[in-house]
PDB file of C-alpha atoms in Angstrom:
ATOM      1  CA  MET A   1       7.262  17.515  28.034  1.00  0.00           C
ATOM      2  CA  ALA A   2       6.081  15.289  25.186  1.00  0.00           C
ATOM      3  CA  THR A   3       2.753  15.941  23.515  1.00  0.00           C
ATOM      4  CA  ILE A   4       0.083  13.385  24.419  1.00  0.00           C
ATOM      5  CA  TYR A   5      -1.651  11.982  21.363  1.00  0.00           C
ATOM      6  CA  ALA A   6      -5.202  10.718  21.627  1.00  0.00           C
ATOM      7  CA  PRO A   7      -6.358  10.642  17.987  1.00  0.00           C
ATOM      8  CA  LYS A   8      -9.959  10.247  16.936  1.00  0.00           C
ATOM      9  CA  ARG A   9     -10.993   8.527  13.740  1.00  0.00           C
ATOM     10  CA  HIS A  10     -12.249  11.722  12.129  1.00  0.00           C
ATOM     11  CA  GLN A  11      -9.972  14.278  13.713  1.00  0.00           C
ATOM     12  CA  THR A  12      -8.933  16.871  11.135  1.00  0.00           C
ATOM     13  CA  ARG A  13      -5.624  18.199  12.430  1.00  0.00           C
ATOM     14  CA  PHE A  14      -2.610  16.489  13.919  1.00  0.00           C
ATOM     15  CA  PRO A  15       0.513  18.100  15.374  1.00  0.00           C
ATOM     16  CA  ILE A  16       2.895  16.530  12.887  1.00  0.00           C
ATOM     17  CA  THR A  17       6.354  17.414  14.090  1.00  0.00           C
ATOM     18  CA  PRO A  18       9.756  16.889  12.493  1.00  0.00           C
ATOM     19  CA  ARG A  19      12.255  14.550  14.078  1.00  0.00           C
ATOM     20  CA  SER A  20      11.713  14.175  17.835  1.00  0.00           C
ATOM     21  CA  LYS A  21      14.073  15.838  20.287  1.00  0.00           C
ATOM     22  CA  PHE A  22      15.307  12.485  21.614  1.00  0.00           C
ATOM     23  CA  ASN A  23      18.567  11.006  20.354  1.00  0.00           C
ATOM     24  CA  ASP A  24      19.016   7.326  19.503  1.00  0.00           C
ATOM     25  CA  GLU A  25      20.300   6.340  22.937  1.00  0.00           C
ATOM     26  CA  GLU A  26      17.425   8.091  24.673  1.00  0.00           C
ATOM     27  CA  ILE A  27      14.901   6.441  22.363  1.00  0.00           C
ATOM     28  CA  LYS A  28      16.427   3.034  23.086  1.00  0.00           C
ATOM     29  CA  GLN A  29      16.021   3.653  26.812  1.00  0.00           C
ATOM     30  CA  ILE A  30      12.434   4.814  26.300  1.00  0.00           C
ATOM     31  CA  TRP A  31      11.751   1.563  24.449  1.00  0.00           C
ATOM     32  CA  LEU A  32      13.241  -0.496  27.273  1.00  0.00           C
ATOM     33  CA  ASP A  33      11.318   1.412  29.939  1.00  0.00           C
ATOM     34  CA  TYR A  34       8.028   1.164  28.050  1.00  0.00           C
ATOM     35  CA  LYS A  35       8.370  -2.559  27.390  1.00  0.00           C
ATOM     36  CA  ALA A  36       9.156  -3.064  31.074  1.00  0.00           C
ATOM     37  CA  ASP A  37       5.981  -1.174  32.042  1.00  0.00           C
ATOM     38  CA  PRO A  38       3.447  -0.775  29.177  1.00  0.00           C
ATOM     39  CA  SER A  39       1.081   1.101  31.497  1.00  0.00           C
ATOM     40  CA  ARG A  40       3.313   4.178  31.195  1.00  0.00           C
ATOM     41  CA  LYS A  41       1.482   5.771  28.301  1.00  0.00           C
ATOM     42  CA  GLU A  42       3.621   8.898  28.478  1.00  0.00           C
ATOM     43  CA  LEU A  43       6.496   6.745  27.204  1.00  0.00           C
ATOM     44  CA  ARG A  44       4.387   5.436  24.338  1.00  0.00           C
ATOM     45  CA  ASN A  45       3.511   9.033  23.454  1.00  0.00           C
ATOM     46  CA  LYS A  46       7.215   9.828  23.200  1.00  0.00           C
ATOM     47  CA  LEU A  47       7.645   6.891  20.814  1.00  0.00           C
ATOM     48  CA  VAL A  48       4.660   8.068  18.774  1.00  0.00           C
ATOM     49  CA  GLU A  49       6.270  11.499  18.564  1.00  0.00           C
ATOM     50  CA  ARG A  50       9.514   9.913  17.397  1.00  0.00           C
ATOM     51  CA  TYR A  51       7.967   7.926  14.533  1.00  0.00           C
ATOM     52  CA  LEU A  52       5.071  10.203  13.579  1.00  0.00           C
ATOM     53  CA  SER A  53       6.839  11.379  10.436  1.00  0.00           C
ATOM     54  CA  LEU A  54       6.504   7.825   9.058  1.00  0.00           C
ATOM     55  CA  VAL A  55       2.734   8.133   9.368  1.00  0.00           C
ATOM     56  CA  ARG A  56       2.701  11.438   7.507  1.00  0.00           C
ATOM     57  CA  TYR A  57       5.010  10.162   4.758  1.00  0.00           C
ATOM     58  CA  ASN A  58       3.090   6.950   4.099  1.00  0.00           C
ATOM     59  CA  GLY A  59      -0.256   8.730   4.350  1.00  0.00           C
ATOM     60  CA  GLU A  60       0.776  11.213   1.684  1.00  0.00           C
ATOM     61  CA  ARG A  61       2.049   8.450  -0.612  1.00  0.00           C
ATOM     62  CA  ILE A  62      -1.243   6.533  -0.404  1.00  0.00           C
ATOM     63  CA  TRP A  63      -3.366   9.676  -0.595  1.00  0.00           C
ATOM     64  CA  ALA A  64      -1.598  10.776  -3.788  1.00  0.00           C
ATOM     65  CA  ARG A  65      -2.898   7.649  -5.551  1.00  0.00           C
ATOM     66  CA  LEU A  66      -6.532   8.126  -4.566  1.00  0.00           C
ATOM     67  CA  PRO A  67      -9.295  10.065  -6.323  1.00  0.00           C
ATOM     68  CA  GLU A  68     -10.672  13.223  -4.738  1.00  0.00           C
ATOM     69  CA  GLY A  69     -12.995  12.746  -1.783  1.00  0.00           C
ATOM     70  CA  VAL A  70     -10.597  11.081   0.654  1.00  0.00           C
ATOM     71  CA  GLU A  71      -9.172  13.300   3.398  1.00  0.00           C
ATOM     72  CA  LEU A  72      -5.463  12.965   4.123  1.00  0.00           C
ATOM     73  CA  ASP A  73      -6.155  13.567   7.817  1.00  0.00           C
ATOM     74  CA  ASP A  74      -8.417  10.495   7.907  1.00  0.00           C
ATOM     75  CA  LEU A  75      -5.516   8.378   6.641  1.00  0.00           C
ATOM     76  CA  ILE A  76      -3.160   9.932   9.186  1.00  0.00           C
ATOM     77  CA  SER A  77      -5.652   9.261  11.980  1.00  0.00           C
ATOM     78  CA  ALA A  78      -5.829   5.582  11.033  1.00  0.00           C
ATOM     79  CA  GLY A  79      -2.059   5.465  10.601  1.00  0.00           C
ATOM     80  CA  ILE A  80      -1.508   6.736  14.147  1.00  0.00           C
ATOM     81  CA  PHE A  81      -3.642   3.901  15.470  1.00  0.00           C
ATOM     82  CA  GLY A  82      -1.543   1.517  13.372  1.00  0.00           C
ATOM     83  CA  LEU A  83       1.632   3.059  14.796  1.00  0.00           C
ATOM     84  CA  MET A  84       0.356   2.666  18.360  1.00  0.00           C
ATOM     85  CA  ASP A  85      -0.546  -0.967  17.723  1.00  0.00           C
ATOM     86  CA  ALA A  86       2.903  -1.559  16.233  1.00  0.00           C
ATOM     87  CA  ILE A  87       4.593   0.013  19.273  1.00  0.00           C
ATOM     88  CA  ASP A  88       2.611  -2.227  21.628  1.00  0.00           C
ATOM     89  CA  ALA A  89       3.262  -5.393  19.604  1.00  0.00           C
ATOM     90  CA  PHE A  90       6.927  -4.785  18.728  1.00  0.00           C
ATOM     91  CA  ASP A  91       9.386  -7.324  20.118  1.00  0.00           C
ATOM     92  CA  MET A  92      12.810  -5.739  20.571  1.00  0.00           C
ATOM     93  CA  ASN A  93      14.444  -9.163  20.711  1.00  0.00           C
ATOM     94  CA  ARG A  94      13.515 -10.083  17.128  1.00  0.00           C
ATOM     95  CA  GLY A  95      16.484  -8.253  15.663  1.00  0.00           C
ATOM     96  CA  VAL A  96      14.311  -6.225  13.256  1.00  0.00           C
ATOM     97  CA  LYS A  97      14.363  -2.424  13.121  1.00  0.00           C
ATOM     98  CA  PHE A  98      11.137  -0.851  14.328  1.00  0.00           C
ATOM     99  CA  GLU A  99      10.878   1.271  11.174  1.00  0.00           C
ATOM    100  CA  THR A 100      10.870  -1.909   9.089  1.00  0.00           C
ATOM    101  CA  TYR A 101       8.308  -3.528  11.352  1.00  0.00           C
ATOM    102  CA  CYS A 102       5.877  -0.638  11.678  1.00  0.00           C
ATOM    103  CA  VAL A 103       5.529   0.674   8.121  1.00  0.00           C
ATOM    104  CA  PRO A 104       3.429  -2.248   6.775  1.00  0.00           C
ATOM    105  CA  ARG A 105       1.173  -1.896   9.816  1.00  0.00           C
ATOM    106  CA  ILE A 106       0.801   1.847   9.365  1.00  0.00           C
ATOM    107  CA  ARG A 107      -0.069   1.396   5.695  1.00  0.00           C
ATOM    108  CA  GLY A 108      -2.310  -1.557   6.471  1.00  0.00           C
ATOM    109  CA  ALA A 109      -4.249   0.458   9.060  1.00  0.00           C
ATOM    110  CA  MET A 110      -4.769   3.226   6.517  1.00  0.00           C
ATOM    111  CA  LEU A 111      -6.021   0.840   3.853  1.00  0.00           C
ATOM    112  CA  ASP A 112      -8.212  -0.978   6.373  1.00  0.00           C
ATOM    113  CA  GLU A 113      -9.754   2.385   7.242  1.00  0.00           C
ATOM    114  CA  LEU A 114     -10.463   3.098   3.581  1.00  0.00           C
ATOM    115  CA  ARG A 115     -12.314  -0.201   3.299  1.00  0.00           C
ATOM    116  CA  THR A 116     -14.222   0.482   6.521  1.00  0.00           C
ATOM    117  CA  MET A 117     -15.247   3.898   5.214  1.00  0.00           C
ATOM    118  CA  ASP A 118     -16.298   2.201   1.955  1.00  0.00           C
ATOM    119  CA  TRP A 119     -15.121   5.380   0.253  1.00  0.00           C
ATOM    120  CA  VAL A 120     -15.277   3.767  -3.182  1.00  0.00           C
ATOM    121  CA  PRO A 121     -18.849   4.207  -4.431  1.00  0.00           C
ATOM    122  CA  ARG A 122     -20.676   1.086  -5.499  1.00  0.00           C
ATOM    123  CA  LEU A 123     -20.942   2.506  -9.011  1.00  0.00           C
ATOM    124  CA  VAL A 124     -17.153   2.839  -9.230  1.00  0.00           C
ATOM    125  CA  ARG A 125     -16.683  -0.772  -8.132  1.00  0.00           C
ATOM    126  CA  SER A 126     -19.187  -1.871 -10.749  1.00  0.00           C
ATOM    127  CA  LYS A 127     -17.486   0.150 -13.479  1.00  0.00           C
ATOM    128  CA  ALA A 128     -14.065  -1.136 -12.408  1.00  0.00           C
ATOM    129  CA  SER A 129     -15.389  -4.679 -12.787  1.00  0.00           C
ATOM    130  CA  LYS A 130     -16.794  -3.849 -16.228  1.00  0.00           C
ATOM    131  CA  LEU A 131     -13.453  -2.307 -17.190  1.00  0.00           C
ATOM    132  CA  SER A 132     -11.722  -5.552 -16.285  1.00  0.00           C
ATOM    133  CA  GLU A 133     -14.230  -7.590 -18.294  1.00  0.00           C
ATOM    134  CA  ALA A 134     -13.974  -5.280 -21.315  1.00  0.00           C
ATOM    135  CA  THR A 135     -10.177  -5.446 -21.243  1.00  0.00           C
ATOM    136  CA  LYS A 136     -10.201  -9.252 -21.159  1.00  0.00           C
ATOM    137  CA  THR A 137     -12.788  -9.419 -23.957  1.00  0.00           C
ATOM    138  CA  LEU A 138     -10.752  -7.184 -26.251  1.00  0.00           C
ATOM    139  CA  GLU A 139      -7.473  -8.936 -25.420  1.00  0.00           C
ATOM    140  CA  THR A 140      -9.064 -12.244 -26.439  1.00  0.00           C
ATOM    141  CA  LYS A 141     -10.597 -10.757 -29.574  1.00  0.00           C
ATOM    142  CA  LEU A 142      -7.563  -8.762 -30.721  1.00  0.00           C
ATOM    143  CA  GLY A 143      -4.793 -11.020 -29.460  1.00  0.00           C
ATOM    144  CA  ARG A 144      -3.131  -8.008 -27.848  1.00  0.00           C
ATOM    145  CA  ALA A 145      -3.790  -5.317 -25.289  1.00  0.00           C
ATOM    146  CA  PRO A 146      -6.434  -2.876 -26.546  1.00  0.00           C
ATOM    147  CA  THR A 147      -5.677   0.798 -27.043  1.00  0.00           C
ATOM    148  CA  PRO A 148      -7.471   3.361 -24.865  1.00  0.00           C
ATOM    149  CA  GLN A 149      -9.579   4.324 -27.877  1.00  0.00           C
ATOM    150  CA  GLU A 150     -10.636   0.708 -28.484  1.00  0.00           C
ATOM    151  CA  LEU A 151     -11.409   0.189 -24.825  1.00  0.00           C
ATOM    152  CA  ALA A 152     -13.405   3.422 -24.653  1.00  0.00           C
ATOM    153  CA  ALA A 153     -15.441   2.362 -27.693  1.00  0.00           C
ATOM    154  CA  GLN A 154     -16.078  -1.071 -26.171  1.00  0.00           C
ATOM    155  CA  MET A 155     -17.398   0.525 -22.979  1.00  0.00           C
ATOM    156  CA  GLU A 156     -19.251   3.305 -24.813  1.00  0.00           C
ATOM    157  CA  LEU A 157     -17.255   5.983 -23.025  1.00  0.00           C
ATOM    158  CA  SER A 158     -15.213   8.953 -24.150  1.00  0.00           C
ATOM    159  CA  VAL A 159     -11.447   8.675 -23.719  1.00  0.00           C
ATOM    160  CA  PRO A 160     -11.450  11.256 -20.860  1.00  0.00           C
ATOM    161  CA  GLU A 161     -14.219   9.277 -19.126  1.00  0.00           C
ATOM    162  CA  LEU A 162     -12.177   6.098 -19.554  1.00  0.00           C
ATOM    163  CA  GLU A 163      -9.087   7.765 -18.102  1.00  0.00           C
ATOM    164  CA  LYS A 164     -11.082   8.901 -15.051  1.00  0.00           C
ATOM    165  CA  LEU A 165     -12.449   5.391 -14.599  1.00  0.00           C
ATOM    166  CA  MET A 166      -8.953   3.904 -14.854  1.00  0.00           C
ATOM    167  CA  THR A 167      -7.725   6.201 -12.092  1.00  0.00           C
ATOM    168  CA  GLU A 168     -10.572   5.105  -9.845  1.00  0.00           C
ATOM    169  CA  ALA A 169     -10.089   1.434 -10.781  1.00  0.00           C
ATOM    170  CA  ASN A 170      -6.411   1.629  -9.855  1.00  0.00           C
ATOM    171  CA  ALA A 171      -7.409   2.951  -6.434  1.00  0.00           C
ATOM    172  CA  VAL A 172      -9.790  -0.008  -6.027  1.00  0.00           C
ATOM    173  CA  GLY A 173      -6.854  -2.280  -6.900  1.00  0.00           C
ATOM    174  CA  LEU A 174      -4.724  -0.604  -4.245  1.00  0.00           C
ATOM    175  CA  ILE A 175      -7.277  -1.532  -1.592  1.00  0.00           C
ATOM    176  CA  SER A 176      -7.734  -5.108  -2.816  1.00  0.00           C
ATOM    177  CA  LEU A 177      -3.990  -5.706  -2.661  1.00  0.00           C
ATOM    178  CA  ASN A 178      -4.104  -5.017   1.073  1.00  0.00           C
ATOM    179  CA  LYS A 179      -5.814  -8.356   1.811  1.00  0.00           C
ATOM    180  CA  LYS A 180      -3.886 -10.600   4.208  1.00  0.00           C
ATOM    181  CA  TRP A 181      -2.068 -13.197   2.147  1.00  0.00           C
ATOM    182  CA  TYR A 182      -1.362 -15.742   4.864  1.00  0.00           C
ATOM    183  CA  GLU A 183      -1.038 -15.738   8.625  1.00  0.00           C
ATOM    184  CA  THR A 184       1.388 -17.359  11.002  1.00  0.00           C
ATOM    185  CA  ASP A 185       1.656 -15.329  14.201  1.00  0.00           C
ATOM    186  CA  SER A 186       0.666 -11.691  14.595  1.00  0.00           C
ATOM    187  CA  TYR A 187       4.235 -10.564  13.963  1.00  0.00           C
ATOM    188  CA  LYS A 188       4.442 -12.096  10.513  1.00  0.00           C
ATOM    189  CA  ASP A 189       1.119 -11.224   8.924  1.00  0.00           C
ATOM    190  CA  VAL A 190       1.931 -10.552   5.281  1.00  0.00           C
ATOM    191  CA  ARG A 191      -0.277  -8.561   2.972  1.00  0.00           C
ATOM    192  CA  GLU A 192      -0.188  -8.793  -0.808  1.00  0.00           C
ATOM    193  CA  ILE A 193       0.725  -5.123  -1.037  1.00  0.00           C
ATOM    194  CA  ASP A 194       3.768  -5.742   1.206  1.00  0.00           C
ATOM    195  CA  ILE A 195       5.083  -8.219  -1.337  1.00  0.00           C
ATOM    196  CA  LEU A 196       5.354  -5.407  -3.860  1.00  0.00           C
ATOM    197  CA  GLU A 197       7.199  -3.026  -1.558  1.00  0.00           C
ATOM    198  CA  ASP A 198      10.953  -2.839  -1.242  1.00  0.00           C
ATOM    199  CA  LYS A 199      11.807  -2.456   2.432  1.00  0.00           C
ATOM    200  CA  LYS A 200      15.453  -2.302   3.523  1.00  0.00           C
ATOM    201  CA  GLY A 201      16.429  -4.284   6.561  1.00  0.00           C
ATOM    202  CA  GLU A 202      13.511  -6.701   6.555  1.00  0.00           C
ATOM    203  CA  ASP A 203      13.945 -10.163   8.010  1.00  0.00           C
ATOM    204  CA  PRO A 204      15.618 -12.749   5.706  1.00  0.00           C
ATOM    205  CA  THR A 205      12.607 -15.073   5.439  1.00  0.00           C
ATOM    206  CA  ARG A 206      10.298 -12.419   4.051  1.00  0.00           C
ATOM    207  CA  ARG A 207      13.030 -11.107   1.758  1.00  0.00           C
ATOM    208  CA  VAL A 208      13.474 -14.550   0.197  1.00  0.00           C
ATOM    209  CA  GLN A 209       9.712 -14.962  -0.179  1.00  0.00           C
ATOM    210  CA  LYS A 210       9.319 -11.568  -1.814  1.00  0.00           C
ATOM    211  CA  THR A 211      12.259 -12.131  -4.156  1.00  0.00           C
ATOM    212  CA  ASP A 212      10.820 -15.501  -5.142  1.00  0.00           C
ATOM    213  CA  LEU A 213       7.397 -13.981  -5.768  1.00  0.00           C
ATOM    214  CA  MET A 214       8.742 -11.048  -7.759  1.00  0.00           C
ATOM    215  CA  ARG A 215      10.704 -13.468  -9.942  1.00  0.00           C
ATOM    216  CA  LEU A 216       7.580 -15.545 -10.486  1.00  0.00           C
ATOM    217  CA  VAL A 217       5.354 -12.561 -11.180  1.00  0.00           C
ATOM    218  CA  THR A 218       7.685 -10.658 -13.499  1.00  0.00           C
ATOM    219  CA  LYS A 219       8.726 -13.753 -15.443  1.00  0.00           C
ATOM    220  CA  GLY A 220       5.749 -13.422 -17.770  1.00  0.00           C
ATOM    221  CA  LEU A 221       5.962  -9.643 -18.142  1.00  0.00           C
ATOM    222  CA  ASN A 222       7.663  -7.662 -20.866  1.00  0.00           C
ATOM    223  CA  ARG A 223      10.173  -4.902 -20.142  1.00  0.00           C
ATOM    224  CA  ASN A 224       7.652  -2.073 -19.865  1.00  0.00           C
ATOM    225  CA  GLU A 225       5.336  -4.126 -17.655  1.00  0.00           C
ATOM    226  CA  ARG A 226       8.178  -5.001 -15.285  1.00  0.00           C
ATOM    227  CA  LEU A 227       9.194  -1.350 -15.128  1.00  0.00           C
ATOM    228  CA  ILE A 228       5.638  -0.274 -14.344  1.00  0.00           C
ATOM    229  CA  ILE A 229       5.537  -2.653 -11.365  1.00  0.00           C
ATOM    230  CA  ILE A 230       8.961  -1.548 -10.142  1.00  0.00           C
ATOM    231  CA  LEU A 231       8.384   2.174 -10.635  1.00  0.00           C
ATOM    232  CA  TYR A 232       4.865   2.197  -9.183  1.00  0.00           C
ATOM    233  CA  TYR A 233       5.335  -0.054  -6.149  1.00  0.00           C
ATOM    234  CA  TYR A 234       9.062   0.183  -5.453  1.00  0.00           C
ATOM    235  CA  GLU A 235       9.862   3.759  -6.493  1.00  0.00           C
ATOM    236  CA  GLU A 236       6.291   5.006  -5.820  1.00  0.00           C
ATOM    237  CA  LEU A 237       6.095   7.098  -8.980  1.00  0.00           C
ATOM    238  CA  THR A 238       2.714   8.307 -10.214  1.00  0.00           C
ATOM    239  CA  MET A 239       1.157   7.033 -13.447  1.00  0.00           C
ATOM    240  CA  LYS A 240       2.036  10.339 -15.096  1.00  0.00           C
ATOM    241  CA  GLU A 241       5.679  10.105 -13.995  1.00  0.00           C
ATOM    242  CA  ILE A 242       5.918   6.510 -15.200  1.00  0.00           C
ATOM    243  CA  GLY A 243       4.430   7.532 -18.542  1.00  0.00           C
ATOM    244  CA  ALA A 244       7.064  10.232 -18.951  1.00  0.00           C
ATOM    245  CA  THR A 245       9.797   7.732 -18.080  1.00  0.00           C
ATOM    246  CA  LEU A 246       8.589   5.080 -20.537  1.00  0.00           C
ATOM    247  CA  ASP A 247       7.365   7.503 -23.218  1.00  0.00           C
ATOM    248  CA  LEU A 248       3.786   6.298 -22.827  1.00  0.00           C
ATOM    249  CA  SER A 249       0.582   8.205 -22.157  1.00  0.00           C
ATOM    250  CA  GLU A 250      -0.729   8.277 -18.600  1.00  0.00           C
ATOM    251  CA  SER A 251      -3.887   6.450 -19.702  1.00  0.00           C
ATOM    252  CA  ARG A 252      -1.833   3.708 -21.368  1.00  0.00           C
ATOM    253  CA  VAL A 253       0.237   3.200 -18.211  1.00  0.00           C
ATOM    254  CA  SER A 254      -2.958   3.077 -16.142  1.00  0.00           C
ATOM    255  CA  GLN A 255      -4.468   0.502 -18.489  1.00  0.00           C
ATOM    256  CA  MET A 256      -1.334  -1.663 -18.422  1.00  0.00           C
ATOM    257  CA  HIS A 257      -1.184  -1.441 -14.630  1.00  0.00           C
ATOM    258  CA  SER A 258      -4.769  -2.677 -14.295  1.00  0.00           C
ATOM    259  CA  SER A 259      -4.036  -5.641 -16.546  1.00  0.00           C
ATOM    260  CA  ILE A 260      -0.820  -6.477 -14.666  1.00  0.00           C
ATOM    261  CA  VAL A 261      -2.559  -6.343 -11.273  1.00  0.00           C
ATOM    262  CA  GLN A 262      -5.223  -8.778 -12.486  1.00  0.00           C
ATOM    263  CA  ARG A 263      -2.557 -11.256 -13.593  1.00  0.00           C
ATOM    264  CA  LEU A 264      -0.581 -10.679 -10.403  1.00  0.00           C
ATOM    265  CA  GLN A 265      -3.554 -11.455  -8.186  1.00  0.00           C
ATOM    266  CA  THR A 266      -4.199 -14.669 -10.119  1.00  0.00           C
ATOM    267  CA  GLN A 267      -0.576 -15.787  -9.763  1.00  0.00           C
ATOM    268  CA  LEU A 268      -0.450 -14.888  -6.074  1.00  0.00           C
ATOM    269  CA  GLY A 269      -3.644 -16.858  -5.538  1.00  0.00           C
ATOM    270  CA  ARG A 270      -2.012 -19.980  -6.946  1.00  0.00           C
ATOM    271  CA  ARG A 271       0.840 -19.604  -4.437  1.00  0.00           C
ATOM    272  CA  ARG A 272      -1.381 -19.264  -1.335  1.00  0.00           C
ATOM    273  CA  PRO A 273      -1.506 -22.996  -0.475  1.00  0.00           C
ATOM    274  CA  GLU A 274       2.263 -23.276  -0.752  1.00  0.00           C
ATOM    275  CA  PHE A 275       2.896 -20.429   1.677  1.00  0.00           C
ATOM    276  CA  GLY A 276       0.050 -21.441   3.949  1.00  0.00           C
ATOM    277  CA  ASN A 277       1.930 -24.631   4.827  1.00  0.00           C
ATOM    278  CA  ARG A 278       5.087 -22.840   5.912  1.00  0.00           C
TER     279      ARG A 278
END
């Protein structure tokens, strides 16, 4: 008998199981039966059990990028709600795999929950804004990207304090990239963070849009900047891992990422009207 899941927003433990006991044919039949009668919640619970590992995986990937103070179980709780919503909204006739369809909604639910919790202190948001301003000021003054030491001096911080602030600022950027970019119907809501993710098997329209946007965005970036975007958002490496790959310090990678995200958001903003008319 399948476990019945009734998650609460602040529940602390979830029975995360490995792969469900149902094979592909059985899962297909469960899908058909549930779509024929959505009132049969026991069937939805079986589907939740089947795809619960996706919630755990994506929760851990997001959680790894956040400062201390955010509970992984809170992300998983929100992700389960996102999974349930995706199960209810999924159209089997679209020709898209459910895994492809549900992951952006799981991640989106987690990031929406972070914003609802307002887990980023006001002081951190203020400092992140000042970091952005200081970076732009020094770039204009120096004609190049400032070093961590120069940026720390500009902000009257020690280098370790700057590195801590950069980590927190990158987490703020992660949340801001979750804003809906444009809307058509509920099935095709696209978020800015989705544009930076490489999902296999997605529908052709979104793949073309994302390829077009990545070409536009990376056109003005140098080799290291392009690699940072690819390694951080596509390969989901940490700043430390990227630094080791590119032979750069973790703080330098974090600083470059912040600068790239600012430019990316500006360029995406200029494309909104074009995609809004599609």
